[in-house]
Coordinates of C-alpha atoms in Angstrom, one line a residue:
M1 CA 82.6 58.0 41.9
N2 CA 79.5 60.4 42.8
K3 CA 79.0 61.0 39.4
Q4 CA 78.7 57.2 38.1
R5 CA 76.4 57.1 41.3
V6 CA 73.9 60.1 39.8
M7 CA 73.8 58.3 36.6
A8 CA 72.9 54.4 38.1
V9 CA 70.5 56.2 39.8
G10 CA 68.7 58.0 37.7
A11 CA 68.9 55.3 35.3
A12 CA 66.8 53.0 37.9
V13 CA 64.2 55.7 38.1
V14 CA 64.0 55.8 34.1
L15 CA 63.5 52.3 34.2
V16 CA 60.8 52.0 36.7
A17 CA 59.2 54.9 35.3
V18 CA 58.5 52.9 32.0
L19 CA 57.7 49.5 34.0
A20 CA 54.9 51.5 36.0
W21 CA 53.5 52.7 32.3
L22 CA 53.3 49.4 30.8
F23 CA 52.1 47.4 33.6
W24 CA 49.4 50.1 35.0
D25 CA 45.8 50.2 33.5
T26 CA 44.6 53.2 32.4
P27 CA 40.1 54.7 31.3
A28 CA 42.1 54.3 27.7
K29 CA 43.9 51.4 27.5
N30 CA 40.2 49.7 29.0
A31 CA 38.7 51.5 26.7
Q32 CA 40.3 50.1 23.9
K33 CA 40.6 46.5 25.1
P34 CA 37.5 43.9 24.1
V35 CA 35.2 42.9 26.7
N36 CA 34.5 39.4 26.8
P37 CA 32.7 38.7 30.2
Q38 CA 32.3 35.1 29.5
P39 CA 34.3 32.3 27.9
A40 CA 34.2 30.7 24.9
A41 CA 32.2 27.6 24.9
T42 CA 33.3 23.9 23.6
P43 CA 31.4 22.6 20.9
L44 CA 29.1 19.9 21.7
V45 CA 29.2 16.4 19.8
G46 CA 26.5 16.3 17.7
S47 CA 25.7 20.0 17.9
P48 CA 24.9 22.0 14.6
G49 CA 28.9 23.2 13.2
A50 CA 30.2 21.1 16.2
F51 CA 33.1 19.8 13.3
F52 CA 32.4 21.1 9.9
G53 CA 31.5 24.6 10.8
A54 CA 28.5 26.5 10.6
T55 CA 25.4 24.6 9.3
V56 CA 24.1 26.4 5.1
E57 CA 20.3 27.4 6.1
L58 CA 18.3 25.5 3.5
P59 CA 15.5 28.1 1.4
Q60 CA 12.3 27.4 3.5
R61 CA 8.5 26.4 1.8
S62 CA 5.4 27.5 2.5
I63 CA 2.3 25.1 3.4
A64 CA 1.2 25.5 -0.1
E65 CA 3.9 24.8 -2.0
V66 CA 5.1 21.8 -0.3
A67 CA 1.0 20.6 -0.5
K68 CA 1.6 21.4 -4.4
I69 CA 4.6 19.3 -4.5
E70 CA 3.4 16.2 -2.4
T71 CA 0.2 16.4 -4.2
D72 CA 2.0 17.0 -8.1
A73 CA 3.7 13.5 -7.2
Q74 CA 0.9 11.8 -5.3
S75 CA -0.9 12.5 -9.1
E76 CA 2.5 11.0 -10.8
V77 CA 2.0 7.9 -8.8
D78 CA -1.3 6.8 -9.1
R79 CA -1.2 7.6 -13.0
L80 CA 2.0 4.8 -13.1
W81 CA 1.1 2.6 -10.3
P82 CA -2.7 3.0 -9.6
H83 CA -2.5 0.0 -7.5
V84 CA -0.2 1.5 -4.7
R85 CA -2.3 4.6 -4.5
K86 CA -2.4 6.7 -1.2
G87 CA -5.7 7.9 0.5
E88 CA -9.2 7.9 -0.5
P89 CA -10.6 7.9 -4.2
S90 CA -11.9 11.4 -5.1
A91 CA -15.2 12.6 -5.5
A92 CA -14.9 12.2 -9.7
E93 CA -12.8 8.8 -9.7
R94 CA -16.4 7.4 -7.3
A95 CA -18.9 8.8 -10.0
K96 CA -16.9 7.7 -12.7
V97 CA -16.7 4.1 -10.6
R98 CA -20.6 4.1 -10.5
V99 CA -21.8 4.8 -13.8
E100 CA -19.3 2.2 -14.6
W101 CA -21.0 -0.1 -12.1
V102 CA -24.3 1.2 -13.6
N103 CA -23.7 0.5 -17.0
F104 CA -22.1 -2.9 -16.0
S105 CA -25.5 -4.1 -14.5
V106 CA -27.9 -3.2 -17.0
Q107 CA -25.6 -5.1 -19.7
H108 CA -24.7 -7.9 -17.2
P109 CA -28.1 -7.8 -14.3
D110 CA -27.0 -11.2 -13.0
N111 CA -24.0 -10.7 -12.3
I112 CA -22.9 -11.8 -8.6
Y113 CA -20.5 -9.2 -8.4
I114 CA -22.5 -6.0 -9.1
P115 CA -22.4 -4.6 -5.3
N116 CA -26.1 -4.6 -3.3
E117 CA -27.1 -0.8 -4.0
F118 CA -26.7 -1.6 -8.1
K119 CA -29.1 -4.8 -8.2
P120 CA -32.7 -4.3 -7.8
P121 CA -34.1 -5.6 -4.9
I122 CA -35.4 -9.6 -4.7
N123 CA -38.3 -11.6 -2.9
A124 CA -38.1 -14.0 0.2
A125 CA -38.7 -17.1 -2.2
E126 CA -35.4 -15.4 -3.9
E127 CA -33.0 -15.2 -1.4
K128 CA -34.5 -18.3 0.2
A129 CA -33.0 -20.2 -3.5
V130 CA -29.6 -17.6 -3.6
R131 CA -29.1 -18.9 0.8
Q132 CA -29.8 -22.6 -0.4
Q133 CA -27.6 -22.4 -3.1
L134 CA -24.6 -20.5 -1.2
D135 CA -25.4 -23.3 1.8
D136 CA -24.8 -26.7 -0.9
T137 CA -22.3 -25.1 -2.7
T138 CA -20.2 -24.7 1.2
A139 CA -21.2 -28.2 1.9
L140 CA -20.2 -29.8 -1.0
V141 CA -16.7 -28.1 -1.0
A142 CA -16.3 -28.9 2.3
K143 CA -16.5 -32.7 1.6
Q144 CA -14.8 -32.5 -1.2
A145 CA -11.7 -31.6 0.6
A146 CA -12.4 -33.8 4.0
Q147 CA -12.1 -36.6 0.3
K148 CA -9.0 -35.0 -0.6
H149 CA -7.4 -35.1 2.7
R150 CA -8.0 -38.6 3.3
D151 CA -6.9 -40.2 -0.3
R152 CA -3.7 -38.0 0.0
F153 CA -3.2 -40.2 3.5
A154 CA -4.3 -43.6 2.6
Q155 CA -2.9 -43.3 -1.4
P156 CA 0.4 -41.2 -1.1
S157 CA 1.5 -42.3 -3.9
S158 CA -1.0 -42.1 -6.7
G159 CA -0.7 -38.6 -7.0
E160 CA -3.4 -36.3 -7.1
P161 CA -6.8 -37.6 -5.1
A162 CA -9.2 -37.3 -8.0
E163 CA -12.7 -35.2 -7.8
V164 CA -15.3 -36.5 -5.9
T165 CA -17.2 -39.0 -7.6
E166 CA -21.1 -39.4 -7.8
Q167 CA -20.9 -42.3 -5.7
Q168 CA -18.7 -41.0 -3.3
A169 CA -21.4 -37.8 -2.9
R170 CA -24.0 -40.3 -2.3
D171 CA -22.6 -42.3 -0.2
S172 CA -21.9 -38.9 1.8
G173 CA -25.2 -37.7 2.2
I174 CA -25.4 -35.2 -1.0
T175 CA -28.0 -35.1 -3.0
P176 CA -28.0 -34.7 -7.1
E177 CA -30.0 -31.5 -6.0
Q178 CA -27.4 -30.1 -3.7
Q179 CA -24.7 -30.9 -6.9
R180 CA -27.0 -29.1 -9.3
N181 CA -27.1 -26.6 -6.3
F182 CA -22.7 -26.7 -6.5
F183 CA -21.9 -26.6 -10.3
N184 CA -24.8 -24.0 -10.8
Y185 CA -22.6 -21.8 -8.3
K186 CA -19.3 -22.5 -10.0
I187 CA -20.6 -21.5 -13.4
K188 CA -22.2 -18.7 -12.3
E189 CA -19.3 -17.3 -10.4
L190 CA -16.9 -18.2 -13.7
E191 CA -19.9 -16.6 -15.8
S192 CA -19.7 -13.1 -13.8
R193 CA -15.9 -13.1 -13.5
I194 CA -15.9 -13.8 -17.2
Q195 CA -18.1 -10.9 -18.0
L196 CA -16.2 -8.6 -15.7
V197 CA -13.4 -9.3 -16.5
E198 CA -14.0 -8.6 -20.3
F199 CA -16.3 -5.2 -19.6
Y200 CA -12.8 -4.0 -18.5
V201 CA -11.3 -5.0 -21.2
N202 CA -13.7 -3.3 -24.3
S203 CA -12.4 -0.5 -22.1
D204 CA -9.8 1.9 -21.5
D205 CA -9.1 2.0 -18.1
L206 CA -6.5 -1.4 -18.5
G207 CA -3.0 -0.8 -20.4
A208 CA -2.5 -2.6 -23.6
S209 CA -0.3 -5.5 -20.9
K210 CA -3.0 -5.9 -19.2
K211 CA -5.3 -6.5 -21.5
T212 CA -3.1 -9.0 -23.3
A213 CA -2.8 -10.6 -20.1
A214 CA -6.2 -10.4 -19.0
K215 CA -7.0 -11.7 -22.5
K216 CA -5.5 -14.7 -21.6
E217 CA -6.5 -15.7 -18.1
L218 CA -10.2 -15.1 -20.6
I219 CA -9.3 -17.8 -22.7
V220 CA -8.4 -20.5 -20.1
W221 CA -11.5 -19.8 -17.7
K222 CA -13.6 -20.2 -21.2
K223 CA -12.7 -23.2 -21.3
E224 CA -12.8 -24.1 -17.5
L225 CA -16.3 -23.0 -17.9
E226 CA -17.6 -25.6 -20.4
E227 CA -15.5 -28.5 -18.6
L228 CA -18.3 -27.1 -15.4
V229 CA -20.7 -27.0 -17.9
Q230 CA -20.9 -31.2 -19.3
T231 CA -20.3 -31.8 -15.7
R232 CA -23.4 -30.3 -14.5
A233 CA -24.9 -32.6 -17.7
Q234 CA -24.0 -35.6 -16.1
V235 CA -25.7 -35.3 -12.5
P236 CA -28.8 -37.6 -12.2
N237 CA -32.2 -35.4 -12.1
S238 CA -32.9 -38.1 -8.9

């Protein structure tokens, strides 16, 4: 019996020693354990890599490379779609436009679409005549619009209202001189438009499709010009 008790006590001592070794922290064990003073943070919704892992960093371009890419792209846009170009024209483009206006003004010095900087100065009498022509044209256009408005509501079933007749013009206080000024301006404007389009049709700046469309417009405008000249000839002298 005493022998069995001694063996039991010895086994208990060995078990206690083993447990003490397992749970007792030693410097060697502490040196092997990785230290993590802060717990891992939970990824926030919307943060990079929250759901799909770390994001792949794209190669960064220098400012010069980005500027060159934008310039090349803009040059291609200007070539394909010049009407939607971005930014101001370059100095070379402005110089080219100035040369074109100079050449055009030499061929058609009386064209009304020529900018003032390319026109010779006019005297006071010429300036007064131009202003009077514009005033007469504006007055007659306004009276025509008012007459058409009255005709449209007075005779709704008669179709398109007719142009202002000679008698209607006299009744409204428009003189023959004002009528001639009106037709002179209309003819001058149409002639200037035709000259300007013909100038660009003969240049290399328009593509084939635009030249075809412009030539069709020229046919219509020249027909209108003939009609205006014939109508002006019917205006009495007094």
